[in-house]
């Protein structure tokens, strides 16, 4: 028995199995057929014994040989300890920045904090989505947590109470944005990072009792659909980073929805104030992004269960449908785009959760169709 | 034999076929290997894509004042 190559945990999802290897923090989806061959590989002490045990599978010897090599290579690689990245070995940050700084004061869930920004247009990516959290009636002693974002020519530095907590190259500002969001969530929910199961790269909507995750590539219509559902009384829990905490409950993330220019008219029809409010991030090449702040934060603080994931696909040409799909079609983007805690109990919690989820694909071109389909899903209960 | 029973006896080729487009992810499409992000991450801010591919020198030029 090759115990040292065994996956740390596994779960069955539909016709597939999802395996998790603690050393590499890798998730691997295999068909039931391949999973059976992997188990035999782990159980048999030699190639010959493995081939004998596979005799009922009607595979040619050349195929068996190739499969054996693949399984062997894969398991060896997946069981290797993850190499720690030496990308961010810098521990120092520029203390005397010449750029003009500004301090903004924020309040969310009755917790006050401030962020000092060095002057840089790039930081608008972080500043704009949380602009609505600004505490304009602040009294200065309230903030005990001081964050700082500093840019130099090549890097962005993120500090908390003068301690450096993250450095990224400029073109990885979305990692700093993720870190800022995480720090705000930890602070305002009073939850330590070890209790977070994951932060999914997805939107989430809720009805006060449960949530549904919306995934899809950029431009797939997630944010637009979220805004449309909000106009129908649903809560927008998050726009593009959905936190999950222990108990497999999702939290709301207060960052504003980012709406791309193509959807401005649609959103203005359901959110009349959108025309005159919101901040605009101008990317060159005439690409505009406007932010729609979420409302009723205080009503949306209850963590919610969530067992449905919809892959959203806005397409003018395709036939509209909502159909159940194989987990692979969602996991192949959800896992690589999301942070999943590498702690064993958290990873196992994620596996338990994902194995109980239902996966759907929504293709739409008429807004009403999408709204009706999601409304109907909210009414379903898991079998 | 029922159709269901036949489906239980799938060959490797069928298994690969069922994996569909993910077959391209490994040499013979046997495994769908997924590595989660190493840190919390939001969306890349370039709606047109290609954000990660831009060199650092181009990066600041993407934004207007």
Short mmCIF file of C-alpha atoms in Angstrom, two decimals:
data_model
loop_
_atom_site.label_atom_id
_atom_site.label_comp_id
_atom_site.label_asym_id
_atom_site.label_seq_id
_atom_site.Cartn_x
_atom_site.Cartn_y
_atom_site.Cartn_z
CA UNK A 1 0.00 0.00 0.00
CA UNK A 2 1.53 3.30 -1.11
CA UNK A 3 0.15 5.35 1.76
CA UNK A 4 2.58 8.21 1.20
CA UNK A 5 0.97 8.91 -2.20
CA UNK A 6 -2.64 8.79 -1.03
CA UNK A 7 -4.79 11.90 -1.37
CA UNK A 8 -5.32 13.53 2.01
CA UNK A 9 -9.08 13.68 1.44
CA UNK A 10 -11.59 12.96 -1.29
CA UNK A 11 -15.29 13.29 -2.01
CA UNK A 12 -17.61 11.97 -4.68
CA UNK A 13 -19.34 14.63 -6.78
CA UNK A 14 -21.83 13.20 -9.24
CA UNK A 15 -19.96 10.78 -11.50
CA UNK A 16 -16.58 12.17 -10.49
CA UNK A 17 -14.31 12.24 -7.49
CA UNK A 18 -12.48 15.28 -6.21
CA UNK A 19 -9.20 14.53 -4.45
CA UNK A 20 -7.20 16.92 -2.27
CA UNK A 21 -3.48 16.64 -1.55
CA UNK A 22 -2.35 18.54 1.50
CA UNK A 23 1.34 18.76 0.56
CA UNK A 24 0.73 20.49 -2.75
CA UNK A 25 -2.68 22.01 -1.84
CA UNK A 26 -3.89 20.61 -5.15
CA UNK A 27 -7.41 19.59 -6.03
CA UNK A 28 -7.82 16.95 -8.70
CA UNK A 29 -11.04 15.88 -10.37
CA UNK A 30 -11.13 12.40 -11.89
CA UNK A 31 -13.85 10.22 -13.33
CA UNK A 32 -15.05 7.27 -11.24
CA UNK A 33 -13.23 5.02 -13.71
CA UNK A 34 -9.88 6.73 -13.22
CA UNK A 35 -10.43 6.89 -9.47
CA UNK A 36 -10.79 3.11 -9.41
CA UNK A 37 -7.45 2.76 -11.25
CA UNK A 38 -5.80 5.17 -8.79
CA UNK A 39 -7.05 3.12 -5.83
CA UNK A 40 -5.69 -0.05 -7.43
CA UNK A 41 -2.38 1.71 -8.04
CA UNK A 42 -2.16 2.69 -4.38
CA UNK A 43 -3.06 -0.82 -3.28
CA UNK A 44 -0.80 -2.92 -5.52
CA UNK A 45 2.88 -3.19 -4.84
CA UNK A 46 4.04 -3.64 -8.43
CA UNK A 47 3.16 -2.81 -12.02
CA UNK A 48 2.52 -6.49 -12.75
CA UNK A 49 0.04 -6.83 -9.89
CA UNK A 50 -1.71 -3.63 -10.95
CA UNK A 51 -2.06 -4.90 -14.55
CA UNK A 52 -3.49 -8.17 -13.25
CA UNK A 53 -6.03 -6.34 -11.12
CA UNK A 54 -7.09 -4.30 -14.18
CA UNK A 55 -7.71 -7.38 -16.33
CA UNK A 56 -11.49 -6.99 -16.20
CA UNK A 57 -11.38 -3.47 -17.61
CA UNK A 58 -10.77 -4.53 -21.23
CA UNK A 59 -7.90 -2.14 -21.77
CA UNK A 60 -5.01 -2.84 -24.11
CA UNK A 61 -1.63 -3.37 -22.53
CA UNK A 62 -0.26 -0.23 -24.18
CA UNK A 63 -3.08 1.80 -22.62
CA UNK A 64 -2.49 0.23 -19.23
CA UNK A 65 1.19 1.01 -19.49
CA UNK A 66 0.54 4.61 -20.35
CA UNK A 67 -2.06 4.96 -17.60
CA UNK A 68 0.27 3.46 -15.02
CA UNK A 69 2.95 5.98 -15.92
CA UNK A 70 0.47 8.85 -15.77
CA UNK A 71 -0.93 7.83 -12.40
CA UNK A 72 2.54 7.33 -11.01
CA UNK A 73 3.80 10.73 -12.23
CA UNK A 74 0.64 12.50 -11.12
CA UNK A 75 0.55 11.05 -7.61
CA UNK A 76 4.24 11.69 -7.06
CA UNK A 77 3.89 15.31 -8.14
CA UNK A 78 0.68 15.92 -6.16
CA UNK A 79 2.18 14.50 -2.99
CA UNK A 80 5.26 16.71 -3.13
CA UNK A 81 5.52 19.50 -0.62
CA UNK A 82 4.61 22.81 -2.21
CA UNK A 83 7.57 25.01 -3.03
CA UNK A 84 7.25 28.33 -1.27
CA UNK A 85 7.32 31.20 -3.68
CA UNK A 86 10.25 33.58 -3.40
CA UNK A 87 8.36 36.24 -5.34
CA UNK A 88 7.83 38.57 -2.41
CA UNK A 89 10.97 38.37 -0.39
CA UNK A 90 11.06 42.11 0.25
CA UNK A 91 10.30 43.03 3.80
CA UNK A 92 10.97 46.74 3.57
CA UNK A 93 8.77 49.47 2.16
CA UNK A 94 9.41 53.04 1.02
CA UNK A 95 9.00 55.17 4.16
CA UNK A 96 9.61 58.53 2.58
CA UNK A 97 7.28 58.69 -0.34
CA UNK A 98 7.36 62.02 -2.08
CA UNK A 99 3.83 61.66 -3.46
CA UNK A 100 1.00 63.50 -1.75
CA UNK A 101 -0.99 61.25 0.51
CA UNK A 102 -4.63 61.31 1.49
CA UNK A 103 -6.35 59.63 4.42
CA UNK A 104 -9.87 58.29 4.13
CA UNK A 105 -11.97 57.27 7.12
CA UNK A 106 -14.39 54.37 6.88
CA UNK A 107 -17.09 52.76 8.96
CA UNK A 108 -18.66 49.37 8.32
CA UNK A 109 -20.73 47.34 10.78
CA UNK A 110 -19.94 49.96 13.42
CA UNK A 111 -16.21 49.37 13.07
CA UNK A 112 -14.05 52.34 12.11
CA UNK A 113 -10.78 52.18 10.24
CA UNK A 114 -8.79 54.44 8.00
CA UNK A 115 -6.64 53.98 4.95
CA UNK A 116 -3.81 56.26 3.92
CA UNK A 117 -3.30 56.23 0.15
CA UNK A 118 -0.21 57.42 -1.63
CA UNK A 119 -1.12 59.43 -4.70
CA UNK A 120 -1.53 57.12 -7.63
CA UNK A 121 -4.32 56.55 -10.12
CA UNK A 122 -3.78 52.83 -9.80
CA UNK A 123 -5.05 52.88 -6.22
CA UNK A 124 -8.46 54.02 -7.48
CA UNK A 125 -9.02 50.33 -8.20
CA UNK A 126 -9.08 49.80 -4.44
CA UNK A 127 -10.45 53.17 -3.38
CA UNK A 128 -13.53 53.40 -5.63
CA UNK A 129 -15.36 50.18 -4.68
CA UNK A 130 -15.29 51.12 -0.97
CA UNK A 131 -15.96 54.83 -1.35
CA UNK A 132 -19.53 54.43 -0.03
CA UNK A 133 -18.13 53.06 3.27
CA UNK A 134 -16.56 56.42 4.06
CA UNK A 135 -17.46 57.75 7.47
CA UNK A 136 -18.11 61.38 6.68
CA UNK A 137 -19.31 62.24 10.18
CA UNK A 138 -16.27 60.73 11.86
CA UNK A 139 -14.76 61.88 15.04
CA UNK A 140 -11.06 61.28 14.77
CA UNK A 141 -10.35 59.10 17.86
CA UNK A 142 -12.68 56.36 16.60
CA UNK A 143 -10.21 54.73 14.21
CA UNK A 144 -7.79 52.41 15.90
CA UNK A 145 -6.89 50.47 12.79
CA UNK A 146 -4.72 52.28 10.29
CA UNK A 147 -4.10 50.77 6.90
CA UNK A 148 -1.71 52.20 4.36
CA UNK A 149 -1.29 51.66 0.64
CA UNK A 150 1.97 52.83 -0.85
CA UNK A 151 3.00 52.68 -4.50
CA UNK A 152 6.47 53.03 -5.87
CA UNK A 153 7.59 52.55 -9.45
CA UNK A 154 7.24 48.78 -9.39
CA UNK A 155 5.30 47.65 -6.34
CA UNK A 156 2.29 48.23 -4.12
CA UNK A 157 2.76 47.85 -0.37
CA UNK A 158 -0.09 47.19 2.04
CA UNK A 159 0.46 47.95 5.72
CA UNK A 160 -1.64 47.55 8.84
CA UNK A 161 -0.68 49.71 11.81
CA UNK A 162 2.75 50.22 10.20
CA UNK A 163 3.36 46.51 9.74
CA UNK A 164 3.89 45.37 6.18
CA UNK A 165 1.42 42.62 5.36
CA UNK A 166 1.59 42.35 1.59
CA UNK A 167 3.69 43.42 -1.39
CA UNK A 168 2.76 42.82 -5.00
CA UNK A 169 4.02 44.06 -8.38
CA UNK A 170 1.76 46.75 -9.90
CA UNK A 171 0.14 44.34 -12.32
CA UNK A 172 -1.04 42.18 -9.42
CA UNK A 173 -3.01 44.95 -7.73
CA UNK A 174 -6.04 42.64 -7.64
CA UNK A 175 -4.13 40.55 -5.07
CA UNK A 176 -3.67 43.66 -2.91
CA UNK A 177 -7.36 44.40 -3.41
CA UNK A 178 -8.17 40.88 -2.21
CA UNK A 179 -5.96 41.38 0.82
CA UNK A 180 -7.57 44.73 1.66
CA UNK A 181 -11.02 43.15 1.41
CA UNK A 182 -9.92 40.26 3.62
CA UNK A 183 -8.56 42.64 6.27
CA UNK A 184 -11.81 44.64 6.26
CA UNK A 185 -13.86 41.43 6.60
CA UNK A 186 -11.67 40.10 9.43
CA UNK A 187 -11.91 43.39 11.25
CA UNK A 188 -15.60 44.09 10.81
CA UNK A 189 -16.80 40.52 11.40
CA UNK A 190 -14.29 39.86 14.20
CA UNK A 191 -13.23 36.61 12.54
CA UNK A 192 -9.62 35.50 12.37
CA UNK A 193 -8.21 34.35 9.04
CA UNK A 194 -7.94 30.72 10.16
CA UNK A 195 -11.73 30.57 10.32
CA UNK A 196 -12.11 31.47 6.66
CA UNK A 197 -12.70 28.46 4.43
CA UNK A 198 -12.31 30.34 1.16
CA UNK A 199 -12.77 33.56 -0.74
CA UNK A 200 -14.48 32.65 -3.99
CA UNK A 201 -14.03 34.63 -7.16
CA UNK A 202 -17.75 34.92 -7.68
CA UNK A 203 -20.74 37.13 -7.01
CA UNK A 204 -23.34 36.07 -4.46
CA UNK A 205 -26.97 36.96 -3.97
CA UNK A 206 -29.26 36.06 -1.09
CA UNK A 207 -32.86 36.13 0.10
CA UNK A 208 -32.16 36.32 3.83
CA UNK A 209 -32.31 32.53 4.19
CA UNK A 210 -29.79 31.25 1.69
CA UNK A 211 -27.33 32.44 -0.91
CA UNK A 212 -26.49 31.47 -4.48
CA UNK A 213 -23.05 31.91 -6.04
CA UNK A 214 -22.78 33.38 -9.52
CA UNK A 215 -19.61 32.53 -11.40
CA UNK A 216 -18.46 33.30 -14.90
CA UNK A 217 -15.70 34.99 -16.78
CA UNK A 218 -15.36 38.79 -16.90
CA UNK A 219 -18.18 40.21 -18.98
CA UNK A 220 -20.46 37.20 -18.49
CA UNK A 221 -23.17 39.32 -16.88
CA UNK A 222 -22.75 38.41 -13.20
CA UNK A 223 -22.79 41.96 -11.84
CA UNK A 224 -25.61 43.06 -14.13
CA UNK A 225 -27.71 40.08 -13.11
CA UNK A 226 -26.95 40.79 -9.43
CA UNK A 227 -28.11 44.38 -9.82
CA UNK A 228 -31.29 43.26 -11.61
CA UNK A 229 -32.04 40.77 -8.84
CA UNK A 230 -31.45 43.48 -6.24
CA UNK A 231 -34.19 45.52 -7.87
CA UNK A 232 -36.46 42.50 -7.31
CA UNK A 233 -35.80 42.46 -3.57
CA UNK A 234 -32.83 40.11 -3.38
CA UNK A 235 -29.71 41.05 -1.45
CA UNK A 236 -26.39 41.37 -3.19
CA UNK A 237 -23.96 39.67 -0.85
CA UNK A 238 -20.85 40.29 -2.90
CA UNK A 239 -19.73 41.29 -6.36
CA UNK A 240 -16.54 39.42 -7.12
CA UNK A 241 -15.04 38.08 -3.91
CA UNK A 242 -17.34 35.99 -1.75
CA UNK A 243 -16.01 34.94 1.64
CA UNK A 244 -16.95 31.60 3.19
CA UNK A 245 -16.38 31.00 6.89
CA UNK A 246 -16.59 27.93 9.11
CA UNK A 247 -19.91 26.17 8.94
CA UNK A 248 -19.71 26.74 5.16
CA UNK A 249 -21.60 29.99 5.46
CA UNK A 250 -21.06 32.90 3.12
CA UNK A 251 -20.55 36.44 4.36
CA UNK A 252 -21.39 39.64 2.59
CA UNK A 253 -18.57 41.69 1.14
CA UNK A 254 -19.43 45.39 1.15
CA UNK A 255 -17.41 46.36 -1.95
CA UNK A 256 -19.59 48.03 -4.56
CA UNK A 257 -20.69 46.27 -7.73
CA UNK A 258 -18.48 47.09 -10.67
CA UNK A 259 -20.64 47.71 -13.71
CA UNK A 260 -19.07 47.93 -17.12
CA UNK A 261 -20.15 50.54 -19.61
CA UNK A 262 -22.15 48.13 -21.76
CA UNK A 263 -24.59 47.59 -18.89
CA UNK A 264 -24.97 51.24 -17.77
CA UNK A 265 -28.38 51.66 -19.48
CA UNK A 266 -29.75 48.41 -18.08
CA UNK A 267 -28.77 49.34 -14.54
CA UNK A 268 -30.10 52.90 -14.89
CA UNK A 269 -33.53 51.49 -15.76
CA UNK A 270 -33.77 49.64 -12.45
CA UNK A 271 -31.56 51.86 -10.25
CA UNK A 272 -32.46 55.45 -11.26
CA UNK A 273 -29.78 57.00 -9.06
CA UNK A 274 -27.07 55.10 -10.86
CA UNK A 275 -26.97 57.71 -13.64
CA UNK A 276 -25.79 60.46 -11.33
CA UNK A 277 -24.05 58.55 -8.61
CA UNK A 278 -21.22 56.15 -8.39
CA UNK A 279 -17.63 56.64 -9.20
CA UNK A 280 -16.09 56.03 -12.54
CA UNK A 281 -12.83 54.29 -13.17
CA UNK A 282 -11.52 55.23 -16.57
CA UNK A 283 -9.33 52.75 -18.24
CA UNK A 284 -7.76 53.96 -21.43
CA UNK A 285 -9.13 52.61 -24.69
CA UNK A 286 -12.45 54.20 -23.58
CA UNK A 287 -13.34 51.41 -21.18
CA UNK A 288 -15.37 52.72 -18.26
CA UNK A 289 -16.36 51.01 -15.05
CA UNK A 290 -18.89 52.53 -12.67
CA UNK A 291 -19.54 51.40 -9.13
CA UNK A 292 -22.96 50.70 -7.69
CA UNK A 293 -22.88 50.71 -3.89
CA UNK A 294 -24.84 48.00 -2.15
CA UNK A 295 -27.57 48.99 0.24
CA UNK A 296 -28.89 47.84 3.58
CA UNK A 297 -25.58 46.52 4.92
CA UNK A 298 -26.94 46.13 8.41
CA UNK A 299 -29.63 43.77 7.15
CA UNK A 300 -27.24 41.54 5.31
CA UNK A 301 -24.76 40.64 7.95
CA UNK A 302 -26.09 37.20 8.80
CA UNK A 303 -23.90 34.49 7.31
CA UNK A 304 -25.95 32.34 4.95
CA UNK A 305 -25.82 28.72 3.77
CA UNK A 306 -25.28 28.29 0.02
CA UNK A 307 -25.54 25.10 -1.99
CA UNK A 308 -26.20 26.29 -5.50
CA UNK A 309 -23.67 27.65 -7.97
CA UNK A 310 -24.69 29.17 -11.28
CA UNK A 311 -22.28 29.70 -14.15
CA UNK A 312 -23.63 32.85 -15.80
CA UNK A 313 -23.32 33.36 -19.51
CA UNK A 314 -24.87 36.42 -21.15
CA UNK A 315 -25.06 35.75 -24.85
CA UNK A 316 -27.13 37.49 -27.49
CA UNK A 317 -26.78 34.60 -29.89
CA UNK A 318 -27.29 31.50 -27.75
CA UNK A 319 -30.60 29.95 -26.86
CA UNK A 320 -31.69 30.84 -23.33
CA UNK A 321 -31.59 28.05 -20.80
CA UNK A 322 -30.94 27.08 -17.21
CA UNK A 323 -29.59 23.57 -16.97
CA UNK A 324 -27.82 21.41 -14.44
CA UNK A 325 -24.20 20.83 -15.39
CA UNK A 326 -21.27 18.66 -14.40
CA UNK A 327 -19.13 20.02 -11.57
CA UNK A 328 -16.07 20.18 -13.87
CA UNK A 329 -17.53 23.07 -15.87
CA UNK A 330 -17.57 25.23 -12.75
CA UNK A 331 -14.65 23.89 -10.73
CA UNK A 332 -12.18 24.43 -13.56
CA UNK A 333 -12.53 28.18 -13.10
CA UNK A 334 -13.83 28.47 -9.53
CA UNK A 335 -10.89 26.71 -7.85
CA UNK A 336 -7.98 28.35 -9.74
CA UNK A 337 -9.55 31.81 -9.36
CA UNK A 338 -10.35 31.43 -5.66
CA UNK A 339 -8.34 31.24 -2.48
CA UNK A 340 -9.13 28.09 -0.52
CA UNK A 341 -7.57 27.79 2.91
CA UNK A 342 -4.78 25.20 2.81
CA UNK A 343 -5.49 24.19 6.42
CA UNK A 344 -6.59 20.56 6.48
CA UNK A 345 -9.86 21.09 8.36
CA UNK A 346 -10.78 24.02 6.11
CA UNK A 347 -9.93 22.17 2.90
CA UNK A 348 -12.03 19.21 4.08
CA UNK A 349 -14.83 21.56 4.96
CA UNK A 350 -14.65 22.92 1.40
CA UNK A 351 -14.73 19.38 -0.03
CA UNK A 352 -17.78 18.49 2.06
CA UNK A 353 -19.52 21.62 0.92
CA UNK A 354 -18.70 21.33 -2.78
CA UNK A 355 -19.80 17.69 -2.81
CA UNK A 356 -23.26 18.82 -1.65
CA UNK A 357 -23.60 21.67 -4.14
CA UNK A 358 -25.74 21.74 -7.25
CA UNK A 359 -24.22 23.22 -10.38
CA UNK A 360 -26.13 25.11 -13.06
CA UNK A 361 -25.43 27.02 -16.23
CA UNK A 362 -27.63 30.01 -17.04
CA UNK A 363 -27.47 31.30 -20.60
CA UNK A 364 -29.54 34.41 -21.12
CA UNK A 365 -30.11 37.41 -23.33
CA UNK A 366 -33.40 38.68 -21.91
CA UNK A 367 -33.09 40.01 -18.37
CA UNK A 368 -36.54 38.82 -17.35
CA UNK A 369 -35.68 35.25 -18.29
CA UNK A 370 -32.62 35.30 -16.02
CA UNK A 371 -34.55 36.90 -13.15
CA UNK A 372 -37.34 34.30 -13.38
CA UNK A 373 -34.91 31.39 -13.49
CA UNK A 374 -32.92 32.54 -10.47
CA UNK A 375 -36.11 33.29 -8.55
CA UNK A 376 -37.27 29.73 -9.24
CA UNK A 377 -33.93 28.34 -8.02
CA UNK A 378 -34.30 30.21 -4.75
CA UNK A 379 -37.56 28.35 -4.22
CA UNK A 380 -36.01 24.91 -4.73
CA UNK A 381 -34.79 22.85 -1.83
CA UNK A 382 -31.92 20.43 -2.03
CA UNK A 383 -32.90 16.81 -2.45
CA UNK B 1 -27.99 -5.62 -20.93
CA UNK B 2 -29.53 -2.31 -20.04
CA UNK B 3 -28.01 0.96 -21.13
CA UNK B 4 -27.27 1.83 -17.53
CA UNK B 5 -25.20 -1.32 -17.02
CA UNK B 6 -23.23 -0.58 -20.14
CA UNK B 7 -22.43 2.87 -18.86
CA UNK B 8 -20.91 1.42 -15.74
CA UNK B 9 -18.36 -0.42 -17.90
CA UNK B 10 -16.87 2.62 -19.56
CA UNK B 11 -13.47 2.46 -21.12
CA UNK B 12 -10.70 4.93 -20.59
CA UNK B 13 -11.43 6.46 -23.97
CA UNK B 14 -15.01 7.07 -22.92
CA UNK B 15 -13.83 8.46 -19.61
CA UNK B 16 -11.61 10.92 -21.46
CA UNK B 17 -14.45 11.81 -23.79
CA UNK B 18 -16.63 12.58 -20.78
CA UNK B 19 -13.96 14.92 -19.51
CA UNK B 20 -14.60 16.97 -22.66
CA UNK B 21 -12.46 20.05 -23.09
CA UNK B 22 -10.61 19.41 -19.85
CA UNK B 23 -8.89 16.53 -21.58
CA UNK B 24 -6.36 19.07 -22.81
CA UNK B 25 -5.24 19.93 -19.31
CA UNK B 26 -3.01 16.91 -18.86
CA UNK B 27 -1.04 14.85 -21.30
CA UNK B 28 -3.77 12.30 -21.82
CA UNK B 29 -6.65 14.04 -20.13
CA UNK B 30 -6.84 11.70 -17.19
CA UNK B 31 -6.80 14.27 -14.42
CA UNK B 32 -8.23 17.75 -14.02
CA UNK B 33 -5.59 19.32 -11.81
CA UNK B 34 -6.62 22.56 -10.08
CA UNK B 35 -4.42 24.79 -7.97
CA UNK B 36 -6.25 27.38 -5.87
CA UNK B 37 -4.93 30.95 -5.72
CA UNK B 38 -2.26 31.37 -3.06
CA UNK B 39 -3.94 34.46 -1.64
CA UNK B 40 -7.27 36.23 -1.64
CA UNK B 41 -7.75 37.82 -5.02
CA UNK B 42 -10.26 40.11 -6.70
CA UNK B 43 -10.95 40.50 -10.39
CA UNK B 44 -8.19 41.89 -12.59
CA UNK B 45 -9.36 45.43 -13.32
CA UNK B 46 -8.98 45.34 -17.09
CA UNK B 47 -12.43 44.58 -18.46
CA UNK B 48 -10.94 43.86 -21.83
CA UNK B 49 -8.66 41.13 -20.52
CA UNK B 50 -4.94 40.89 -20.93
CA UNK B 51 -4.22 42.64 -17.67
CA UNK B 52 -1.79 40.02 -16.43
CA UNK B 53 -0.04 39.99 -19.76
CA UNK B 54 0.88 43.67 -19.71
CA UNK B 55 4.34 44.44 -18.61
CA UNK B 56 4.76 46.69 -15.61
CA UNK B 57 5.93 49.54 -17.82
CA UNK B 58 2.57 49.60 -19.62
CA UNK B 59 0.55 49.35 -16.51
CA UNK B 60 0.27 52.94 -15.36
CA UNK B 61 -0.58 54.02 -18.90
CA UNK B 62 -3.83 52.13 -18.64
CA UNK B 63 -5.34 54.66 -16.28
CA UNK B 64 -6.54 58.15 -16.80
CA UNK B 65 -6.16 60.74 -14.13
#
